[in-house]
Amino acid sequence: MLFAEEDYNRPLLCSKCGGVMVFRGVGEYRCEDCKSVDYDDYGKVRRYLEEHPGANTAEVSSNTGVSQKSIRQMLKESRLEIADSSSVFMKCERCGISIRSGRMCPKCEMAYHRDGEAQLRKKKKMEGFGKAMEEEEGQKRFQRQH
């Protein structure tokens, strides 16, 4: 399943000197001129959760400025996971069972991928069906040997 990954307000230029911000990993960017550090939305959320484990979406949003919608999208992309101690869960989009991140539970995700692979195999098999007939249209299929 392919989903468009959001930009999450990636800093492109340094807010201090206007230099180019270079990705350093885990949502962190560093200015190549003044070495100032800034974070995209994912980096802000991740840093906050490292300092405040178990914080809920509303708390994270109000303290980081990142929208709850973006935080939910990060959970669906499995970039974040709901803490083990949390009483709040997400629901699998296929069967409705409680999950901590992603869109589907492991069982449904496996079934989804198997279904997709089966459809690709069926499509591939159907693509080759009848090609020989089109290429040989109007031709004899067999030559008699005398």
PDB file of C-alpha atoms in Angstrom:
ATOM      1  CA  MET A   1       0.000   0.000   0.000  1.00  0.00           C
ATOM      2  CA  LEU A   2       1.478   3.324  -1.018  1.00  0.00           C
ATOM      3  CA  PHE A   3       0.705   6.503   0.814  1.00  0.00           C
ATOM      4  CA  ALA A   4       1.984   9.988   0.088  1.00  0.00           C
ATOM      5  CA  GLU A   5       4.372  10.988   2.795  1.00  0.00           C
ATOM      6  CA  GLU A   6       3.835  14.515   4.047  1.00  0.00           C
ATOM      7  CA  ASP A   7       6.586  17.129   4.038  1.00  0.00           C
ATOM      8  CA  TYR A   8       6.016  17.842   7.765  1.00  0.00           C
ATOM      9  CA  ASN A   9       7.218  21.448   7.435  1.00  0.00           C
ATOM     10  CA  ARG A  10      10.782  20.557   6.600  1.00  0.00           C
ATOM     11  CA  PRO A  11      13.048  23.576   7.155  1.00  0.00           C
ATOM     12  CA  LEU A  12      14.779  24.407   3.874  1.00  0.00           C
ATOM     13  CA  LEU A  13      16.538  27.644   4.834  1.00  0.00           C
ATOM     14  CA  CYS A  14      18.025  28.669   8.168  1.00  0.00           C
ATOM     15  CA  SER A  15      15.832  31.110  10.096  1.00  0.00           C
ATOM     16  CA  LYS A  16      18.954  32.795  11.518  1.00  0.00           C
ATOM     17  CA  CYS A  17      21.254  33.331   8.521  1.00  0.00           C
ATOM     18  CA  GLY A  18      19.324  32.088   5.462  1.00  0.00           C
ATOM     19  CA  GLY A  19      21.750  29.231   4.797  1.00  0.00           C
ATOM     20  CA  VAL A  20      20.717  25.834   3.448  1.00  0.00           C
ATOM     21  CA  MET A  21      19.445  23.379   6.054  1.00  0.00           C
ATOM     22  CA  VAL A  22      20.979  19.899   5.665  1.00  0.00           C
ATOM     23  CA  PHE A  23      19.166  16.787   6.906  1.00  0.00           C
ATOM     24  CA  ARG A  24      21.019  15.123   9.784  1.00  0.00           C
ATOM     25  CA  GLY A  25      18.497  12.356  10.555  1.00  0.00           C
ATOM     26  CA  VAL A  26      15.443  11.788  12.777  1.00  0.00           C
ATOM     27  CA  GLY A  27      13.799  15.072  11.770  1.00  0.00           C
ATOM     28  CA  GLU A  28      16.884  17.173  12.559  1.00  0.00           C
ATOM     29  CA  TYR A  29      18.413  19.726  10.168  1.00  0.00           C
ATOM     30  CA  ARG A  30      21.607  21.751  10.553  1.00  0.00           C
ATOM     31  CA  CYS A  31      22.529  24.947   8.736  1.00  0.00           C
ATOM     32  CA  GLU A  32      25.606  24.420   6.597  1.00  0.00           C
ATOM     33  CA  ASP A  33      26.718  28.024   7.279  1.00  0.00           C
ATOM     34  CA  CYS A  34      26.047  28.889  10.943  1.00  0.00           C
ATOM     35  CA  LYS A  35      25.489  25.305  12.213  1.00  0.00           C
ATOM     36  CA  SER A  36      22.123  26.274  13.741  1.00  0.00           C
ATOM     37  CA  VAL A  37      19.841  23.265  14.383  1.00  0.00           C
ATOM     38  CA  ASP A  38      16.139  23.121  13.529  1.00  0.00           C
ATOM     39  CA  TYR A  39      13.554  20.324  13.354  1.00  0.00           C
ATOM     40  CA  ASP A  40      10.716  19.366  11.047  1.00  0.00           C
ATOM     41  CA  ASP A  41       7.363  18.383  12.586  1.00  0.00           C
ATOM     42  CA  TYR A  42       8.444  14.775  13.032  1.00  0.00           C
ATOM     43  CA  GLY A  43      11.633  15.862  14.813  1.00  0.00           C
ATOM     44  CA  LYS A  44       9.665  18.172  17.128  1.00  0.00           C
ATOM     45  CA  VAL A  45       7.184  15.430  18.037  1.00  0.00           C
ATOM     46  CA  ARG A  46       9.864  12.810  18.517  1.00  0.00           C
ATOM     47  CA  ARG A  47      11.973  15.080  20.750  1.00  0.00           C
ATOM     48  CA  TYR A  48       8.920  15.960  22.839  1.00  0.00           C
ATOM     49  CA  LEU A  49       7.958  12.310  23.267  1.00  0.00           C
ATOM     50  CA  GLU A  50      11.509  11.380  24.272  1.00  0.00           C
ATOM     51  CA  GLU A  51      11.318  13.986  27.053  1.00  0.00           C
ATOM     52  CA  HIS A  52       7.640  13.262  27.930  1.00  0.00           C
ATOM     53  CA  PRO A  53       6.919   9.546  27.342  1.00  0.00           C
ATOM     54  CA  GLY A  54       3.227   8.680  27.243  1.00  0.00           C
ATOM     55  CA  ALA A  55       2.052  12.197  26.314  1.00  0.00           C
ATOM     56  CA  ASN A  56      -1.242  12.228  24.431  1.00  0.00           C
ATOM     57  CA  THR A  57      -1.818  13.751  20.999  1.00  0.00           C
ATOM     58  CA  ALA A  58      -3.435  16.935  22.326  1.00  0.00           C
ATOM     59  CA  GLU A  59      -0.561  17.557  24.754  1.00  0.00           C
ATOM     60  CA  VAL A  60       2.078  16.927  22.089  1.00  0.00           C
ATOM     61  CA  SER A  61       0.263  19.191  19.639  1.00  0.00           C
ATOM     62  CA  SER A  62      -0.122  22.096  22.058  1.00  0.00           C
ATOM     63  CA  ASN A  63       3.524  21.929  23.172  1.00  0.00           C
ATOM     64  CA  THR A  64       5.130  21.477  19.744  1.00  0.00           C
ATOM     65  CA  GLY A  65       2.813  23.418  17.457  1.00  0.00           C
ATOM     66  CA  VAL A  66       2.381  20.330  15.253  1.00  0.00           C
ATOM     67  CA  SER A  67      -1.240  19.650  14.304  1.00  0.00           C
ATOM     68  CA  GLN A  68      -3.034  16.613  15.709  1.00  0.00           C
ATOM     69  CA  LYS A  69      -3.807  15.627  12.121  1.00  0.00           C
ATOM     70  CA  SER A  70      -0.063  15.470  11.323  1.00  0.00           C
ATOM     71  CA  ILE A  71       0.595  13.464  14.491  1.00  0.00           C
ATOM     72  CA  ARG A  72      -2.147  10.967  13.548  1.00  0.00           C
ATOM     73  CA  GLN A  73      -0.627  10.720  10.054  1.00  0.00           C
ATOM     74  CA  MET A  74       2.779   9.921  11.608  1.00  0.00           C
ATOM     75  CA  LEU A  75       1.102   7.155  13.632  1.00  0.00           C
ATOM     76  CA  LYS A  76      -0.541   5.761  10.478  1.00  0.00           C
ATOM     77  CA  GLU A  77       2.836   5.821   8.687  1.00  0.00           C
ATOM     78  CA  SER A  78       4.326   3.902  11.644  1.00  0.00           C
ATOM     79  CA  ARG A  79       6.794   6.734  12.269  1.00  0.00           C
ATOM     80  CA  LEU A  80       5.427   6.915  15.822  1.00  0.00           C
ATOM     81  CA  GLU A  81       3.851   4.332  18.114  1.00  0.00           C
ATOM     82  CA  ILE A  82       1.315   4.705  20.915  1.00  0.00           C
ATOM     83  CA  ALA A  83       2.971   4.015  24.277  1.00  0.00           C
ATOM     84  CA  ASP A  84       2.398   0.624  25.948  1.00  0.00           C
ATOM     85  CA  SER A  85       1.010   2.392  29.034  1.00  0.00           C
ATOM     86  CA  SER A  86      -1.627   4.268  27.001  1.00  0.00           C
ATOM     87  CA  SER A  87      -5.288   3.327  27.222  1.00  0.00           C
ATOM     88  CA  VAL A  88      -5.873   4.886  23.781  1.00  0.00           C
ATOM     89  CA  PHE A  89      -5.442   2.806  20.637  1.00  0.00           C
ATOM     90  CA  MET A  90      -5.974   3.122  16.918  1.00  0.00           C
ATOM     91  CA  LYS A  91      -8.170   0.674  15.005  1.00  0.00           C
ATOM     92  CA  CYS A  92      -7.096  -1.653  12.197  1.00  0.00           C
ATOM     93  CA  GLU A  93      -8.702  -0.386   8.985  1.00  0.00           C
ATOM     94  CA  ARG A  94      -9.726  -3.925   7.958  1.00  0.00           C
ATOM     95  CA  CYS A  95     -10.832  -5.788  11.089  1.00  0.00           C
ATOM     96  CA  GLY A  96     -11.141  -3.036  13.731  1.00  0.00           C
ATOM     97  CA  ILE A  97      -8.800  -4.598  16.309  1.00  0.00           C
ATOM     98  CA  SER A  98      -6.775  -2.172  18.477  1.00  0.00           C
ATOM     99  CA  ILE A  99      -3.293  -1.334  17.174  1.00  0.00           C
ATOM    100  CA  ARG A 100      -0.500   1.004  18.328  1.00  0.00           C
ATOM    101  CA  SER A 101       0.663   2.273  14.926  1.00  0.00           C
ATOM    102  CA  GLY A 102       0.171   1.798  11.210  1.00  0.00           C
ATOM    103  CA  ARG A 103      -3.077   1.266   9.358  1.00  0.00           C
ATOM    104  CA  MET A 104      -3.597  -2.457   9.872  1.00  0.00           C
ATOM    105  CA  CYS A 105      -2.833  -5.176  12.381  1.00  0.00           C
ATOM    106  CA  PRO A 106      -0.064  -7.602  11.361  1.00  0.00           C
ATOM    107  CA  LYS A 107      -2.573 -10.300  10.365  1.00  0.00           C
ATOM    108  CA  CYS A 108      -4.568  -7.997   8.077  1.00  0.00           C
ATOM    109  CA  GLU A 109      -1.435  -6.404   6.645  1.00  0.00           C
ATOM    110  CA  MET A 110      -0.126  -9.831   5.654  1.00  0.00           C
ATOM    111  CA  ALA A 111      -3.489 -10.745   4.109  1.00  0.00           C
ATOM    112  CA  TYR A 112      -3.576  -7.395   2.264  1.00  0.00           C
ATOM    113  CA  HIS A 113      -0.139  -8.005   0.726  1.00  0.00           C
ATOM    114  CA  ARG A 114      -0.987 -11.595  -0.190  1.00  0.00           C
ATOM    115  CA  ASP A 115      -4.182 -10.416  -1.897  1.00  0.00           C
ATOM    116  CA  GLY A 116      -2.195  -7.796  -3.815  1.00  0.00           C
ATOM    117  CA  GLU A 117       0.398 -10.350  -4.900  1.00  0.00           C
ATOM    118  CA  ALA A 118      -2.345 -12.736  -6.042  1.00  0.00           C
ATOM    119  CA  GLN A 119      -3.957  -9.951  -8.095  1.00  0.00           C
ATOM    120  CA  LEU A 120      -0.603  -9.113  -9.706  1.00  0.00           C
ATOM    121  CA  ARG A 121      -0.041 -12.764 -10.594  1.00  0.00           C
ATOM    122  CA  LYS A 122      -3.533 -13.002 -12.077  1.00  0.00           C
ATOM    123  CA  LYS A 123      -3.030  -9.777 -14.044  1.00  0.00           C
ATOM    124  CA  LYS A 124       0.367 -10.938 -15.324  1.00  0.00           C
ATOM    125  CA  LYS A 125      -1.114 -14.279 -16.377  1.00  0.00           C
ATOM    126  CA  MET A 126      -3.962 -12.534 -18.226  1.00  0.00           C
ATOM    127  CA  GLU A 127      -1.578 -10.141 -20.048  1.00  0.00           C
ATOM    128  CA  GLY A 128       0.072 -13.021 -21.886  1.00  0.00           C
ATOM    129  CA  PHE A 129      -3.234 -14.685 -22.771  1.00  0.00           C
ATOM    130  CA  GLY A 130      -3.997 -14.464 -26.489  1.00  0.00           C
ATOM    131  CA  LYS A 131      -0.849 -12.623 -27.582  1.00  0.00           C
ATOM    132  CA  ALA A 132       0.246 -15.378 -29.930  1.00  0.00           C
ATOM    133  CA  MET A 133      -3.125 -15.218 -31.680  1.00  0.00           C
ATOM    134  CA  GLU A 134      -2.831 -11.444 -32.281  1.00  0.00           C
ATOM    135  CA  GLU A 135       0.686 -11.752 -33.711  1.00  0.00           C
ATOM    136  CA  GLU A 136      -0.272 -14.619 -35.988  1.00  0.00           C
ATOM    137  CA  GLU A 137      -3.604 -13.271 -37.130  1.00  0.00           C
ATOM    138  CA  GLY A 138      -4.477 -14.698 -40.550  1.00  0.00           C
ATOM    139  CA  GLN A 139      -1.610 -17.199 -40.486  1.00  0.00           C
ATOM    140  CA  LYS A 140      -1.796 -20.971 -40.408  1.00  0.00           C
ATOM    141  CA  ARG A 141      -1.040 -22.360 -36.996  1.00  0.00           C
ATOM    142  CA  PHE A 142       0.508 -25.608 -38.302  1.00  0.00           C
ATOM    143  CA  GLN A 143       2.266 -26.655 -41.481  1.00  0.00           C
ATOM    144  CA  ARG A 144       1.610 -30.171 -42.749  1.00  0.00           C
ATOM    145  CA  GLN A 145       4.662 -32.272 -43.371  1.00  0.00           C
ATOM    146  CA  HIS A 146       4.392 -34.491 -46.483  1.00  0.00           C
TER     147      HIS A 146
END
